[in-house]
Coordinates of C-alpha atoms and ligand atoms in Angstrom, one line a residue:
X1 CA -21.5 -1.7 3.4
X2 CA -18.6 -4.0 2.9
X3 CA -14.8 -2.7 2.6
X4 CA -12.2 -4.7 1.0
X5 CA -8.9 -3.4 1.8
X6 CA -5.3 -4.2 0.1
X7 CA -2.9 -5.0 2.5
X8 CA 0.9 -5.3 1.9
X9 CA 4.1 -7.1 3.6
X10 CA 7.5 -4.7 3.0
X11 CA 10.6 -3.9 4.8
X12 CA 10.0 -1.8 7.7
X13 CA 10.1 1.7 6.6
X14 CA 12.7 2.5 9.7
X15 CA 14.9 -0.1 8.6
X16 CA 17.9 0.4 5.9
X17 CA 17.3 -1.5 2.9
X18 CA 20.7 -3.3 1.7
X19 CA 20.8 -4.7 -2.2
X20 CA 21.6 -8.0 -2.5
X21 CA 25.1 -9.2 -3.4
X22 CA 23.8 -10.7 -6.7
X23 CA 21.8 -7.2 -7.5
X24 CA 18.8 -9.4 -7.9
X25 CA 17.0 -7.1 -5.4
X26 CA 17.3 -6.0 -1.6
X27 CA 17.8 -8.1 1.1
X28 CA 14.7 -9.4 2.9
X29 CA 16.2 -12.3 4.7
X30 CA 16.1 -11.9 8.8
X31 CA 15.0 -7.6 8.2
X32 CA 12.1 -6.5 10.1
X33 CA 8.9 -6.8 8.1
X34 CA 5.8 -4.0 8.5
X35 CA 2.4 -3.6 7.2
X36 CA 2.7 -0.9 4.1
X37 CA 2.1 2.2 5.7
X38 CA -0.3 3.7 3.5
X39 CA -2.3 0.3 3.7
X40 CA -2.3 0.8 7.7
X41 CA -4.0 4.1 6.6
X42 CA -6.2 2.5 4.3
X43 CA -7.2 0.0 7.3
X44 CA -7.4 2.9 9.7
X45 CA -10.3 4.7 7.9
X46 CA -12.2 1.1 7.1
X47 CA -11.9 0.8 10.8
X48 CA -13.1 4.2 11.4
X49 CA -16.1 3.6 8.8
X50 CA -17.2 1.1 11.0
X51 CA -16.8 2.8 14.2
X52 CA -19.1 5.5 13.1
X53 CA -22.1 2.9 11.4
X54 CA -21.3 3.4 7.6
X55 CA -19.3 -0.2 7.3
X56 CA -20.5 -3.7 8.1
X57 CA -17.7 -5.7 7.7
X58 CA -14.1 -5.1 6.6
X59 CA -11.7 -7.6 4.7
X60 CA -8.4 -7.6 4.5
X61 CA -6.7 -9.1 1.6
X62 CA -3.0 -9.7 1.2
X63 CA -0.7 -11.5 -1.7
X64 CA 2.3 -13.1 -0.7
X65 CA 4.2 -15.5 1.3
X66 CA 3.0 -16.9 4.3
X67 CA 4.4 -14.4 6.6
X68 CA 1.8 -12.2 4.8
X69 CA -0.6 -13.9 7.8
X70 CA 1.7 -11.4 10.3
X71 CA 0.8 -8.6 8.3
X72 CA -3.2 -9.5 8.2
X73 CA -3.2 -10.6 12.1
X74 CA -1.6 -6.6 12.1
X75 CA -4.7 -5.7 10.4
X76 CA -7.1 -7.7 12.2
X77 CA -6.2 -6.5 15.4
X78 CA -6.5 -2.8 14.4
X79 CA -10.5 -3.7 13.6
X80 CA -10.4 -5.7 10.3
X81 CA -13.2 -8.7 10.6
X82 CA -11.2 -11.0 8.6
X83 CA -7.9 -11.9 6.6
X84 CA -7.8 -13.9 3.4
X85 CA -4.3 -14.8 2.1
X86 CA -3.7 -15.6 -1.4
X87 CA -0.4 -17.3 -1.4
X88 CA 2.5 -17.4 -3.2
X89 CA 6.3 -17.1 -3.4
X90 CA 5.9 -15.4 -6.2
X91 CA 7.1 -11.7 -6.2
X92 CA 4.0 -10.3 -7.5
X93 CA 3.7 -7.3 -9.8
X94 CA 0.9 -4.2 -9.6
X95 CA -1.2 -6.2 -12.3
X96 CA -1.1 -9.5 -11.0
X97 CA -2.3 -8.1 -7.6
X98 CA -5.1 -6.0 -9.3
X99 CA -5.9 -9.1 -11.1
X100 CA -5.9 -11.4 -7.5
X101 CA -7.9 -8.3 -6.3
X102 CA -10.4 -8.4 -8.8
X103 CA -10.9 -11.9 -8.6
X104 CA -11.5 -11.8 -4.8
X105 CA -14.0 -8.8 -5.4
X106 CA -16.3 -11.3 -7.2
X107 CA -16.4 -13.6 -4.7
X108 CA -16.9 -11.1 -1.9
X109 CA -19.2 -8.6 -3.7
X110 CA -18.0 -5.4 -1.8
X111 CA -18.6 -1.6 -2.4
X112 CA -15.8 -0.1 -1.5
X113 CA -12.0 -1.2 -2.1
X114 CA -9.4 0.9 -0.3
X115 CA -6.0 0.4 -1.3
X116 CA -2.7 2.3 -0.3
X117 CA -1.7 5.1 -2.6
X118 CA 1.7 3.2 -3.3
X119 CA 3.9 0.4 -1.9
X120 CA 7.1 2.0 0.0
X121 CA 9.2 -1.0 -1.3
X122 CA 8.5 -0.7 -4.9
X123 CA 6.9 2.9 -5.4
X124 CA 4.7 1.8 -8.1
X125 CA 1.5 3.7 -7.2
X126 CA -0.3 1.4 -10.5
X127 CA -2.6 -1.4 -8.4
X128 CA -5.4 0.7 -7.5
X129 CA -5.9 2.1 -10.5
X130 CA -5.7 -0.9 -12.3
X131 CA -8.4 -2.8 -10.5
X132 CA -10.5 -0.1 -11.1
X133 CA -9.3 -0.7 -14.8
X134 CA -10.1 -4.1 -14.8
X135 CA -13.8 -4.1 -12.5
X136 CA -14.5 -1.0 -14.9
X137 CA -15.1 1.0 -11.6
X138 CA -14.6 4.6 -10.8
X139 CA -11.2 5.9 -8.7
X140 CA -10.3 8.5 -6.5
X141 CA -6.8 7.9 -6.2
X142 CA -4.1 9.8 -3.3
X143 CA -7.2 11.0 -1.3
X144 CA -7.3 13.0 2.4
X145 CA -11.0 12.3 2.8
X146 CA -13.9 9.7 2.1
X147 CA -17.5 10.1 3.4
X148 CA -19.8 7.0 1.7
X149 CA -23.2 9.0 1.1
X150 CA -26.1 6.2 0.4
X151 CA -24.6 4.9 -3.0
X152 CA -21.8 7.4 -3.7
X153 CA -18.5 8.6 -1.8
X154 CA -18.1 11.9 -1.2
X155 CA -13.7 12.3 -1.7
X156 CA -11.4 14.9 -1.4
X157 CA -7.8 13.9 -3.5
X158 CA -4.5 15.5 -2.8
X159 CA -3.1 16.9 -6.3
X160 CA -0.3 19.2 -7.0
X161 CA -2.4 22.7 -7.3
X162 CA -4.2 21.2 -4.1
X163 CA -7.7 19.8 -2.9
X164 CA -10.1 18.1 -5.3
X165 CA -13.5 17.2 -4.3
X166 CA -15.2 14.3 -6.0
X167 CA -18.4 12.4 -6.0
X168 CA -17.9 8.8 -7.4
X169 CA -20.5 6.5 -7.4
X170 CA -20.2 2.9 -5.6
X171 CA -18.8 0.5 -6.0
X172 CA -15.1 2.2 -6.3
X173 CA -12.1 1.9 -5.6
X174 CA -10.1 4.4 -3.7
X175 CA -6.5 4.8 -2.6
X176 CA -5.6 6.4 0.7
X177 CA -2.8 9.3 1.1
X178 CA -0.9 10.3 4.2
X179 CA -3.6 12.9 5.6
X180 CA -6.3 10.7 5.1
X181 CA -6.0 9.7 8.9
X182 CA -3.2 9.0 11.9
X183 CA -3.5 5.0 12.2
X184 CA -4.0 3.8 15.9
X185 CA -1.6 1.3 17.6
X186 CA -2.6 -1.9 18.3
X187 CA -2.9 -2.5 21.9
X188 CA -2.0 -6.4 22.9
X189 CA -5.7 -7.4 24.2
X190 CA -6.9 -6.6 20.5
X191 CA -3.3 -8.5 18.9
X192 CA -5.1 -11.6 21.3
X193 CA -8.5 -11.0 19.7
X194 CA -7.2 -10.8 15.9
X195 CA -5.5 -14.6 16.6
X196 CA -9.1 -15.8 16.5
X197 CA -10.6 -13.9 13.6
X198 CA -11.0 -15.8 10.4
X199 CA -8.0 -15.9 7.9
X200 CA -8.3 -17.9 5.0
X201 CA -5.7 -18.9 2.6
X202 CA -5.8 -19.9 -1.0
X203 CA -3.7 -20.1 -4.1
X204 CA -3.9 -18.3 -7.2
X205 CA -4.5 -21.3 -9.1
X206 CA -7.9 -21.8 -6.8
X207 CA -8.7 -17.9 -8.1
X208 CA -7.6 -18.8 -12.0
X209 CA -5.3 -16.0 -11.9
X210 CA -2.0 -16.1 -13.3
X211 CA 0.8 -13.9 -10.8
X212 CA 3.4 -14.6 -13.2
X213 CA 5.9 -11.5 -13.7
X214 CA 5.4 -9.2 -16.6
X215 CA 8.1 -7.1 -15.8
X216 CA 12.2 -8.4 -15.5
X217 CA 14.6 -6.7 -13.0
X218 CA 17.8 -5.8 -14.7
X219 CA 20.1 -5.2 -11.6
X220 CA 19.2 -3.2 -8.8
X221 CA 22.3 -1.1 -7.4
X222 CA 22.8 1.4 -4.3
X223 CA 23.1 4.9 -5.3
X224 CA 26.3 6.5 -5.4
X225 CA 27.7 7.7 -2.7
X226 CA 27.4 11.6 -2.3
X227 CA 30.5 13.4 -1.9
X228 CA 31.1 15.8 0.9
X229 CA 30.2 19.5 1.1
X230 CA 31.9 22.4 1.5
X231 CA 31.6 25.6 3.3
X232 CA 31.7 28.6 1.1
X233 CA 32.4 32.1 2.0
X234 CA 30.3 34.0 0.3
X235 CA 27.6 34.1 -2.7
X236 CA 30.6 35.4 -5.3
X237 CA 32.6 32.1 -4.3
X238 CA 29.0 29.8 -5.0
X239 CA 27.6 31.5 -8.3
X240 CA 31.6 31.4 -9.5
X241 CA 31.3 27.6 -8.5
X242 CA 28.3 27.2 -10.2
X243 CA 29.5 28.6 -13.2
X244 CA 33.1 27.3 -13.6
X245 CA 33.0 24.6 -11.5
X246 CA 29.8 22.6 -11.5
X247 CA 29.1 24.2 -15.4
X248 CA 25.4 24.6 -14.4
X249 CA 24.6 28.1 -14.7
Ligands
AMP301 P1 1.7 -0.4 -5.5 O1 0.8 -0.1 -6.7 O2 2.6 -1.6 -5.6 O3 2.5 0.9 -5.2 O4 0.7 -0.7 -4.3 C1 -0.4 0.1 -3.9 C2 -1.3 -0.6 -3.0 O5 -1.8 -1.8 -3.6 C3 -0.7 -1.0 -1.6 O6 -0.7 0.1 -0.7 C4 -1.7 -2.1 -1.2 O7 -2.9 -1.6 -0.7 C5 -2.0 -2.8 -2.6 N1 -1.0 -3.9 -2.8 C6 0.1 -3.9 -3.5 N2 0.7 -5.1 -3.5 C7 0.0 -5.9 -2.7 C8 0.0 -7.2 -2.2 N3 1.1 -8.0 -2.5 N4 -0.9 -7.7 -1.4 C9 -2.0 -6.9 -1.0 N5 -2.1 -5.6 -1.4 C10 -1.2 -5.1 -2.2

């Protein structure tokens, strides 16, 4: 079985993020890059897959700029066969990944996609799903478990009430949660090995697919500064600050 996994560049989750001075966005310029880290959980249990027999091959796909290649090489040397990079300087949108992402699947014919559940620097949660959408496969979005079964996947998803257990059949796309598994670290003889596995880069042109935004950001601004607290003596004093003060009860 082939994987296909969804690999994105962001700001390291342990760095700050700063907004620009122009509001135009937050500063990526000389900040420590990472691998998303729900896509390092997504590669983690394609890696795992293959460990135990189920997967063939795994490849890891990534839209972006050329520092993207980082964040595949990241990939590769946790277990991933292969890299392709589709580049471009464009700040691409949920859709115009799923729509690179669906293109790719054509060309590569694979059973499974595994996606992160969401992208730490945007939030969106939307590019799973909408490749699924757009290949008119099933999903099993935010999921804790997947166990490939001959030509269905066995999933468990994490939603509010709890634990839901699926059967989807394959192909599918799924997108992995935080329990899903504890990624490894690379060690530096496989970061040595991933400089000679395959990474190939095209253009979105080469795929016919337009990355163009959809969507127009406004102004992006920090949130406002909280004020301090203050130490209360008693519940009277809170629920009479609650009341007269704050107006909310
Ligand atoms: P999002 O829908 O933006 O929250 O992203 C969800 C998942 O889609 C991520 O965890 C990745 O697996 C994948 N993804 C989003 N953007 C990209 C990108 N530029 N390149 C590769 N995969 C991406």
């Amino acid at each position: 079985m082939k994987v296909l996994v969804g690999v994105k560049r962001v700001v390291d989750p342990n760095v700050k993020v700063r907004v620009k001075a122009d509001g135009s966005g937050v500063e990526t310029a000389n900040i420590k890059m990472a691998i998303n880290p729900f896509c390092e959980i997504a590669v983690e249990q394609a890696v795992r897959m293959k460990e135990a027999g189920v997967v063939t091959e795994i490849v890891v796909v990534s839209v972006g700029l050329p520092q993207c290649q980082e964040t595949l090489r990241t990939a590769m040397a946790m277990g991933a066969d292969r890299g392709i990079l589709v580049e471009t300087d464009v700040d691409v949108q949920p859709l115009a990944v799923a729509k690179v992402m669906k293109a790719i699947i054509a060309k590569e014919n694979p059973q499974l996609v595994i996606m992160g559940k969401q992208a730490v620097d945007n939030d969106c949660n939307q590019t799973g799903q909408m490749i699924a959408a757009l290949m008119g496969w099933p999903q099993a979005t935010h999921i804790s478990k997947v166990e490939p079964a001959g030509d269905v996947a066995n999933v468990t998803r994490e939603v509010d009430g709890g634990l839901e257990s699926l059967t989807i059949k394959l192909p599918a796309v799924v997108t992995a949660d935080l329990r899903l598994n504890e990624p490894r670290y690379v060690t530096l003889p496989n970061i040595m090995k991933a400089k000679k596995k395959p990474l190939e880069v095209i253009k979105p042109d080469a795929l016919c697919v337009d990355v163009a935004p959809r969507l127009t950001t406004l102004k992006v601004v920090e949130p406002a500064k909280r004020g301090s607290g203050v130490k209360l003596a008693d519940v009277a004093e809170l629920v009479n600050k609650l009341k007269n003060e704050a107006k909310v009860i």
